[in-house]
CSV table of C-alpha atoms in Angstrom, one decimal:
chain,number,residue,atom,x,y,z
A,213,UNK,CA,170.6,-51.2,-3.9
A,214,UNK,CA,174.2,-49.5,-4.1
A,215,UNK,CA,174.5,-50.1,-8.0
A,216,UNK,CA,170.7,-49.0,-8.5
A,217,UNK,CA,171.3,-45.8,-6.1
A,218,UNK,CA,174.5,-45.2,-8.1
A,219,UNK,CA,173.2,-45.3,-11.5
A,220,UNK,CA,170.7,-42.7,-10.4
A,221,UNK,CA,174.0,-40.7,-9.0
A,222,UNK,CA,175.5,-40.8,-12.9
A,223,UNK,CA,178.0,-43.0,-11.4
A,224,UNK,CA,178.7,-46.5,-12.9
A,225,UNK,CA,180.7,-49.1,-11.2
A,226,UNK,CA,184.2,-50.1,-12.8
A,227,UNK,CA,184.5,-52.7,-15.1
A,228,UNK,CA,187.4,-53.9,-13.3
A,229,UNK,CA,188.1,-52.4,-9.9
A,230,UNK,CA,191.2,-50.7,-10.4
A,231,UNK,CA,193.6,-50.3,-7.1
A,232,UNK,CA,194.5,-46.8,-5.9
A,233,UNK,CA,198.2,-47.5,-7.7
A,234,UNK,CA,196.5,-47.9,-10.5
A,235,UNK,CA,194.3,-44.7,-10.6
A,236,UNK,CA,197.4,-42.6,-9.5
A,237,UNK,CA,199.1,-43.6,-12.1
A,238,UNK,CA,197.0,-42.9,-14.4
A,239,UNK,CA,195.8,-39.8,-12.4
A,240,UNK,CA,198.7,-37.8,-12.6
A,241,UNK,CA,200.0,-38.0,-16.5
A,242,UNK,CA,198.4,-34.6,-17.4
A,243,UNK,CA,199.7,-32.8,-19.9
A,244,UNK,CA,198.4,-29.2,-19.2
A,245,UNK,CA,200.5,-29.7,-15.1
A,246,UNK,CA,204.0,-28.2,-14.7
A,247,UNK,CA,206.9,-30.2,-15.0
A,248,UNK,CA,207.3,-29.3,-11.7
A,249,UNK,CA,203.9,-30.5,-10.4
A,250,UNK,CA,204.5,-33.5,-12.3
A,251,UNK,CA,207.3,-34.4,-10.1
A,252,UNK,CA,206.1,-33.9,-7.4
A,253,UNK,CA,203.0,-36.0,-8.1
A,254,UNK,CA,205.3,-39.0,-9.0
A,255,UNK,CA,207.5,-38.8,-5.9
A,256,UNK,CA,204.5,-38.7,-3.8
A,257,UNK,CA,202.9,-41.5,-5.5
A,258,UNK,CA,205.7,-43.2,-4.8
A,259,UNK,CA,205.6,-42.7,-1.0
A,260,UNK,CA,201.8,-44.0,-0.4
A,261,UNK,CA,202.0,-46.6,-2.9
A,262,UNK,CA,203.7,-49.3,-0.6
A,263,UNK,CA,201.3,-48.9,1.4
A,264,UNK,CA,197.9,-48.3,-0.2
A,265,UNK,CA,198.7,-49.7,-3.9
A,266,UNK,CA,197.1,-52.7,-4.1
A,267,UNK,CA,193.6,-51.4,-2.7
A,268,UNK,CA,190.7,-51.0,-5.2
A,269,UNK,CA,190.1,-47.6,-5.2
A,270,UNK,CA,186.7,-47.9,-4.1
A,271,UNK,CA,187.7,-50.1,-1.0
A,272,UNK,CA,190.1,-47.5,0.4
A,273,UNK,CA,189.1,-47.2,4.2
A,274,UNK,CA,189.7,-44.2,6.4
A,275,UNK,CA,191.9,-46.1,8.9
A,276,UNK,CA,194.1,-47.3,5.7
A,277,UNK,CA,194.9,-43.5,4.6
A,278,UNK,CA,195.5,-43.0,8.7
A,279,UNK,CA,197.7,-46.3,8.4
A,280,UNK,CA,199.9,-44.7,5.7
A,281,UNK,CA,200.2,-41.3,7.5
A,282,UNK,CA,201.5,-42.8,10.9
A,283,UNK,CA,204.0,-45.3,8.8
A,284,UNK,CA,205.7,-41.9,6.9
A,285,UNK,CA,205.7,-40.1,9.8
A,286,UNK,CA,208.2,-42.6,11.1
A,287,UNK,CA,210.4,-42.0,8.1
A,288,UNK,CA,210.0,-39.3,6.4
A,289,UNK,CA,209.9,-35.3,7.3
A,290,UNK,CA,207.1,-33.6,8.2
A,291,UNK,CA,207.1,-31.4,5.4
A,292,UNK,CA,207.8,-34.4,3.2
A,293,UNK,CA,204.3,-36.1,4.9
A,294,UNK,CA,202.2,-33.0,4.6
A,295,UNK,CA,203.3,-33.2,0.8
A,296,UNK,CA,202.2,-37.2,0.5
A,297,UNK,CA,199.2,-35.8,2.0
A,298,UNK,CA,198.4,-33.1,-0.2
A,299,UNK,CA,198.8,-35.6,-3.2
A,300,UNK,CA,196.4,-38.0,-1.9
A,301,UNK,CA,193.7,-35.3,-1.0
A,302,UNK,CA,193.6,-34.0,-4.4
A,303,UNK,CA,194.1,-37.3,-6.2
A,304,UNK,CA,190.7,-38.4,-4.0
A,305,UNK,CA,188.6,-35.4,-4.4
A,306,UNK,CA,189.4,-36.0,-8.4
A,307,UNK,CA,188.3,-39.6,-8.1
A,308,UNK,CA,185.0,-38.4,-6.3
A,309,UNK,CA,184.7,-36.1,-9.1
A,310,UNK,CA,185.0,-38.6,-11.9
A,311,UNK,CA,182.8,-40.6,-10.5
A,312,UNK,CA,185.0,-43.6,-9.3
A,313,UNK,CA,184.4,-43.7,-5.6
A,314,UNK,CA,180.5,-42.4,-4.2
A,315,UNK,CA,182.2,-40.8,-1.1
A,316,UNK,CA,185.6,-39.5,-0.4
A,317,UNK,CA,187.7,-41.4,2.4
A,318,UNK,CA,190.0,-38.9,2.7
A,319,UNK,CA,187.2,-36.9,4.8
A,320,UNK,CA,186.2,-39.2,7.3
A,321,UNK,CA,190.5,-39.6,8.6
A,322,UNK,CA,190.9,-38.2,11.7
A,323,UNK,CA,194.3,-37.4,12.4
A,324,UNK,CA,195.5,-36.1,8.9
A,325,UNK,CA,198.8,-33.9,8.6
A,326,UNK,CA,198.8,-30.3,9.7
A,327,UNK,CA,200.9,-27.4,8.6
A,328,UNK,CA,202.5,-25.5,11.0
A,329,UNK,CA,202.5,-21.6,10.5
A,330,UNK,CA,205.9,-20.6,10.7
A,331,UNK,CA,207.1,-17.3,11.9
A,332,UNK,CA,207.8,-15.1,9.1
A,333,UNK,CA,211.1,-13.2,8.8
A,334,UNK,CA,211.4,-9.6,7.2
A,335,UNK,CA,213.4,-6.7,6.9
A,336,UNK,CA,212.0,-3.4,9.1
A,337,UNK,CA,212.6,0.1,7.2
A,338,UNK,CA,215.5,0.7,8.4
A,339,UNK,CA,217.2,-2.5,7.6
A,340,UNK,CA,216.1,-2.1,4.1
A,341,UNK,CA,217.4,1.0,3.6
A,342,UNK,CA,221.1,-0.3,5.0
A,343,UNK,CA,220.9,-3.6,2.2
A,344,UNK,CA,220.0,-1.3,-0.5
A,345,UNK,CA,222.7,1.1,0.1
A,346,UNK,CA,225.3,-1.8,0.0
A,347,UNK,CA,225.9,-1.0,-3.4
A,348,UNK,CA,227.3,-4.4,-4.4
A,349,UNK,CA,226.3,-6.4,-8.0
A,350,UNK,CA,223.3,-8.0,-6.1
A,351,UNK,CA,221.9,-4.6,-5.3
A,352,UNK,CA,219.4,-4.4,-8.4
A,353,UNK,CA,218.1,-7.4,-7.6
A,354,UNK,CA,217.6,-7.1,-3.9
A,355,UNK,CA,215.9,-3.4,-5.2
A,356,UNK,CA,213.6,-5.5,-7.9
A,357,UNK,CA,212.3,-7.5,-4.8
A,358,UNK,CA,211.8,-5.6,-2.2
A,359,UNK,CA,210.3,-2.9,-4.3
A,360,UNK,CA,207.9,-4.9,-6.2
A,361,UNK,CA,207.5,-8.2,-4.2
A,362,UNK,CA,208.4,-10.9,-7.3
A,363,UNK,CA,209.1,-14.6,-6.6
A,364,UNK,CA,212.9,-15.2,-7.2
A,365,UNK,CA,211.6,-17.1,-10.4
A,366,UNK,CA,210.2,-14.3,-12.0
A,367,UNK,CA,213.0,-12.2,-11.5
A,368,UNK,CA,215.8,-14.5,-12.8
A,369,UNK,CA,213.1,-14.9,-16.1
A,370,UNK,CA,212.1,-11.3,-16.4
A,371,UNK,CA,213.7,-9.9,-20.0
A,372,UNK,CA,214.7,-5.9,-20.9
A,373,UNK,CA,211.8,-6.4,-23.0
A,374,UNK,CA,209.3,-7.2,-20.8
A,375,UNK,CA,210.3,-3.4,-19.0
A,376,UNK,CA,208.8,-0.2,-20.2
A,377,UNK,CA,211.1,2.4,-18.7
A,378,UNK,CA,208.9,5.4,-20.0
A,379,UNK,CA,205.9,3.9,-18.6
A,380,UNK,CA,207.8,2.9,-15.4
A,381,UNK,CA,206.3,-0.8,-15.6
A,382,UNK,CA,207.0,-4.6,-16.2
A,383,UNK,CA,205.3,-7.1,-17.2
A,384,UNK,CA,205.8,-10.8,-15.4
A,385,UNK,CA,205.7,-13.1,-18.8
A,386,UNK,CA,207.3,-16.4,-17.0
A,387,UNK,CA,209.5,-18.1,-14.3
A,388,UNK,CA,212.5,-19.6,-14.4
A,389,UNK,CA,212.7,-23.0,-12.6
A,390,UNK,CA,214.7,-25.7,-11.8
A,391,UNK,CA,213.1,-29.1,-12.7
A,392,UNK,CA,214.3,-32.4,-11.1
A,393,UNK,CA,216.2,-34.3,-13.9
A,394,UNK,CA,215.9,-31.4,-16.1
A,395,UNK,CA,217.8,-28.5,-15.0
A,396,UNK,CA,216.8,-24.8,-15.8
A,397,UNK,CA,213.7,-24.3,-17.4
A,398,UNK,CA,211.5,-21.4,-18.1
A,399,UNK,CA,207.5,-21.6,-17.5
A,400,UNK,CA,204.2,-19.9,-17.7
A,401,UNK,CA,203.6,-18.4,-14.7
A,402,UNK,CA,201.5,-20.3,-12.9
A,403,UNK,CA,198.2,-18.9,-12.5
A,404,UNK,CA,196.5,-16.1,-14.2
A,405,UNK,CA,197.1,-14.0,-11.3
A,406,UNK,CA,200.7,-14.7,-11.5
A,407,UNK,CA,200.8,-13.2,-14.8
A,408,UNK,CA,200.9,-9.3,-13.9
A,409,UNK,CA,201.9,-6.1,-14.9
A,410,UNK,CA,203.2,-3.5,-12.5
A,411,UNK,CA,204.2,0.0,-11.7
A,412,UNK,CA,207.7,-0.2,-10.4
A,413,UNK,CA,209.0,2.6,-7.9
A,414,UNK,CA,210.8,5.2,-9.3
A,415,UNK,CA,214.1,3.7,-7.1
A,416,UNK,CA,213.8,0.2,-8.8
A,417,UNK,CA,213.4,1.6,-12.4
A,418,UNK,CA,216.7,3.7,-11.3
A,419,UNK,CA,218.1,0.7,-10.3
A,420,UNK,CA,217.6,-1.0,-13.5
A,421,UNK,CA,219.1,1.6,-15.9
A,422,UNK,CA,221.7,1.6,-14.2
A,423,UNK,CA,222.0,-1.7,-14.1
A,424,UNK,CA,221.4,-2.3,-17.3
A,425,UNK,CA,224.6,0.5,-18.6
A,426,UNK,CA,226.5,-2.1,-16.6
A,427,UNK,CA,225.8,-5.2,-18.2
A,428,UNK,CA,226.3,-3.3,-21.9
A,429,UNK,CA,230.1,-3.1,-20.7
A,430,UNK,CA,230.4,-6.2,-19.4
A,431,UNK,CA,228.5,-7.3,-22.8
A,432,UNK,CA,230.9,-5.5,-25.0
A,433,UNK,CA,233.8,-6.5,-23.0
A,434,UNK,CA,232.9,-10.6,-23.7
A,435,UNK,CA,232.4,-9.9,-27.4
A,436,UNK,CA,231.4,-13.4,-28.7
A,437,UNK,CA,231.3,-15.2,-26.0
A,438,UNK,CA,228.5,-13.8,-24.6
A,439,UNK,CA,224.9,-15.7,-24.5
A,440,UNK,CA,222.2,-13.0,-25.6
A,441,UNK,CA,218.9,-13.9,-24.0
A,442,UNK,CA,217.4,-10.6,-23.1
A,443,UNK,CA,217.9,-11.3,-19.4
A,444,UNK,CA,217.9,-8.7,-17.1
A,445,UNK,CA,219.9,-11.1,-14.4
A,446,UNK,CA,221.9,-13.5,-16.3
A,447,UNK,CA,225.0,-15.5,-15.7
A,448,UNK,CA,228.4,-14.2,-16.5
A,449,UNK,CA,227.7,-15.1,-20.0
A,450,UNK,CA,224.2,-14.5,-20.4
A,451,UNK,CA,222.8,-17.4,-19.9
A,452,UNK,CA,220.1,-18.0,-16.8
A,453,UNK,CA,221.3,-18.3,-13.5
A,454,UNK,CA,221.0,-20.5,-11.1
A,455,UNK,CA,218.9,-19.9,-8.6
A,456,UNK,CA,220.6,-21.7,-5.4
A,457,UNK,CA,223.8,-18.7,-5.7
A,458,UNK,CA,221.4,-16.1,-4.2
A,459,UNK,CA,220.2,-17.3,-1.1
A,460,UNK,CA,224.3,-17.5,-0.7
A,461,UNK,CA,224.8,-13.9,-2.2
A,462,UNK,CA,222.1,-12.3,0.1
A,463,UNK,CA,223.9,-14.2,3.2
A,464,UNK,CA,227.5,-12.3,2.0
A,465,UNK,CA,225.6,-8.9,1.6
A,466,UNK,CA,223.8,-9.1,4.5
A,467,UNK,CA,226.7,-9.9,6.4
A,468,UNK,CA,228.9,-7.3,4.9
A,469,UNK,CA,226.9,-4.7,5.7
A,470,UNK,CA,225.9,-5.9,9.7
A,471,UNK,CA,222.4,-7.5,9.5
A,472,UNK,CA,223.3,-10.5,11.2
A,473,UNK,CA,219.6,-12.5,11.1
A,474,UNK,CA,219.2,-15.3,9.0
A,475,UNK,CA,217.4,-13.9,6.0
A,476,UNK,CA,216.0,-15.6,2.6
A,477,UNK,CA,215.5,-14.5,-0.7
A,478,UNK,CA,212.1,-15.5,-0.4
A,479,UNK,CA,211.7,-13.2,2.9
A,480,UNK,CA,212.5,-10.0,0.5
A,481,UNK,CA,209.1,-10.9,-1.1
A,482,UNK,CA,207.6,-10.9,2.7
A,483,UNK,CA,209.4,-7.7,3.3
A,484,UNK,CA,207.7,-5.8,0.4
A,485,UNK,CA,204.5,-7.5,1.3
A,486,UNK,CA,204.7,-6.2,5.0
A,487,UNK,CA,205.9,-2.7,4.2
A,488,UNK,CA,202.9,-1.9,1.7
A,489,UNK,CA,200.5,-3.0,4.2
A,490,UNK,CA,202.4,-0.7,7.0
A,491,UNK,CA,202.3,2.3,4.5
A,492,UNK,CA,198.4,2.0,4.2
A,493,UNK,CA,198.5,0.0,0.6
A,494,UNK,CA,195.1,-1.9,0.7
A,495,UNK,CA,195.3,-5.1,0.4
A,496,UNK,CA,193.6,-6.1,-2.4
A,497,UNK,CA,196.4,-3.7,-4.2
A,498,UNK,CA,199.3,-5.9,-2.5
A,499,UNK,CA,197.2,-8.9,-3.6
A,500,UNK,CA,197.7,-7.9,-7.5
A,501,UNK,CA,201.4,-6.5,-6.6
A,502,UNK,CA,202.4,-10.6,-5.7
A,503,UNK,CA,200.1,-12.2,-7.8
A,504,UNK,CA,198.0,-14.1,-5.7
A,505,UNK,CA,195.3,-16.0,-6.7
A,506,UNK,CA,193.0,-14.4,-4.3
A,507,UNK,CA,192.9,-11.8,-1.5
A,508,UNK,CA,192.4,-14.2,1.2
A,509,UNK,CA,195.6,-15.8,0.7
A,510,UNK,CA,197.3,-12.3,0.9
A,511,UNK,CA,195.4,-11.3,4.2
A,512,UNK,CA,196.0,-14.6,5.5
A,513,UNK,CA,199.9,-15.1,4.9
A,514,UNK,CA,200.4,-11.3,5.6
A,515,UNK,CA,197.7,-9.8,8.1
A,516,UNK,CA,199.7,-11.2,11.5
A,517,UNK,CA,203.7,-10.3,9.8
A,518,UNK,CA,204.3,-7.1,11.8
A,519,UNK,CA,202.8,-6.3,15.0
A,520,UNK,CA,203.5,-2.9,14.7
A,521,UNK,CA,200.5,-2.6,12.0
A,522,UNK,CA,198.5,-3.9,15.0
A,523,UNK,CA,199.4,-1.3,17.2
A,524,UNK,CA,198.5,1.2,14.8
A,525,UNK,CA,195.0,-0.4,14.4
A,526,UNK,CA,194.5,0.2,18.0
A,527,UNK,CA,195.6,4.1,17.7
A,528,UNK,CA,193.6,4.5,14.9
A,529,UNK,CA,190.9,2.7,17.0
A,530,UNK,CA,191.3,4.8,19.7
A,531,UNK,CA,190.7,8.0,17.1
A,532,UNK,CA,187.5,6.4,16.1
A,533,UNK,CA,186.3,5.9,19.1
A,534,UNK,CA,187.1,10.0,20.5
A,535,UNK,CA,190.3,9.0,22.4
């Protein structure tokens, strides 16, 4: 009755049932992922396979993927777990999709990793206004960010050529990553939302040319020795940098100039988010400004940031409603 009701399904049983290891393995050799993704697969694969390997992947039980998520929790970080996890899930929902299990496991687990929201840190106005008057070498980067909302990987990839200072826009092209094993590598963006073109602010296309007169000095000055790749933020020599010194550099500038709250780089990107939505940009606007794949992942990262913009809701409210 199962292999009659499956054959109606379109789904044929395995020649030989191959175990969960075996699928993975085979599951995530893709050539059209990131290298990055790739990774990330692998190490992850590695982590449930001790436990799960040697199942046929259409004998995986509920209680077994539970098994494997109470034995890493025990070991491993939560943010390591929720990563296993992820894995798993979309390695299953494939195999439902290709037909090698009739039903997915995954959904019938009970207790399966959950991400905590963290609290989001930004910068308010003011404190913006006191980084980018710093004036040190980091400040056309810290003005790119904030003004424009780019991932740290698209700025350290972004090239004078992808910037049309007439038209006061740029054009996000590829990212610059670092890649377990590899080192520094530049990708495609990673979705076609990702891959954007935008209006800068008149203050970051300032910043830029005058940016850009500096590195031409400190070009001419290395003669030779200088590594042309059209970056806007290179090394000292032109090459790309590494992204692990600015996280530091933000700490020494923020310091230097009295904003003593543990900032990242990747908060600048919250920062710009939060202040468009405070200055009335709709949202599906900010969406397109940070390249997300859709404007429910901008409302919901960004709608609860600053709970001054909920105060103004309930003034406007109040406007609304003749108060």
């Amino acid at each position: 009755r199962t292999l009659r009701s499956e054959q109606e399904q379109g789904i044929f049983p395995l020649m030989e049932n191959e175990t969960v290891r075996d699928y993975l393995l085979r599951w995530y050799e893709n050539p059209n992922l990131r290298p990055k993704t790739l990774h990330s697969r692998k190490v992850n694969i590695e982590r449930v396979s001790p436990y799960i390997g040697g199942v046929g992947i259409r004998e995986l039980k509920p209680a077994q993927i539970q098994g494997v998520y109470d034995s890493l929790e025990k070991k491993l970080s939560k943010s390591s777990v929720l990563q296993a996890h992820a894995v798993l899930r979309k390695a299953l929902r494939d195999a439902l999709k290709e037909g090698l299990i009739v039903s997915n496991p995954m959904d019938r687990v009970v207790n399966t990793p959950k991400t905590d929201r963290k609290e989001m840190s930004s910068l308010n106005q003011n404190e913006v206004a006191i980084l980018l008057n710093a004036k040190d070498e980091w400040s056309p980067l810290w003005t790119l960010l904030i003004g424009t909302g780019l991932r740290i990987g698209e700025a350290l990839g972004l090239q004078w050529e992808s910037i049309d200072f007439d038209a006061e826009i740029l054009t996000i092209r590829r990212t610059l990553q670092r890649i377990p094993g590899e080192g520094l590598r530049y990708q495609m963006p990673k979705t076609n939302k990702s891959r954007r073109t935008l209006y800068m602010p008149e203050l970051v296309s300032v910043a830029l040319r005058e940016h850009r007169a500096k590195q031409s000095t400190h070009r001419l000055m290395l003669g030779p020795d200088w590594k042309d790749n059209g970056l806007v933020f290179p090394n000292e020599w032109g090459g790309p940098l590494e992204p692990t010194r600015i996280n530091r550099a933000l700490k020494r500038t923020l310091k230097s100039v009295g904003i003593n709250r543990h900032i990242r780089v990747h908060d600048l990107r919250h920062t710009a988010a939060s202040l468009a939505l405070r200055k009335g940009i709709p949202g599906k606007v900010v969406q397109e400004m940070l390249g997300h794949a859709t404007y429910a992942t901008t409302m919901d990262i960004y709608s609860h940031v600053d709970p001054g913009m909920h105060k103004e809701a309930a003034l406007e409210m109040n406007k609304a409603l003749g108060g």
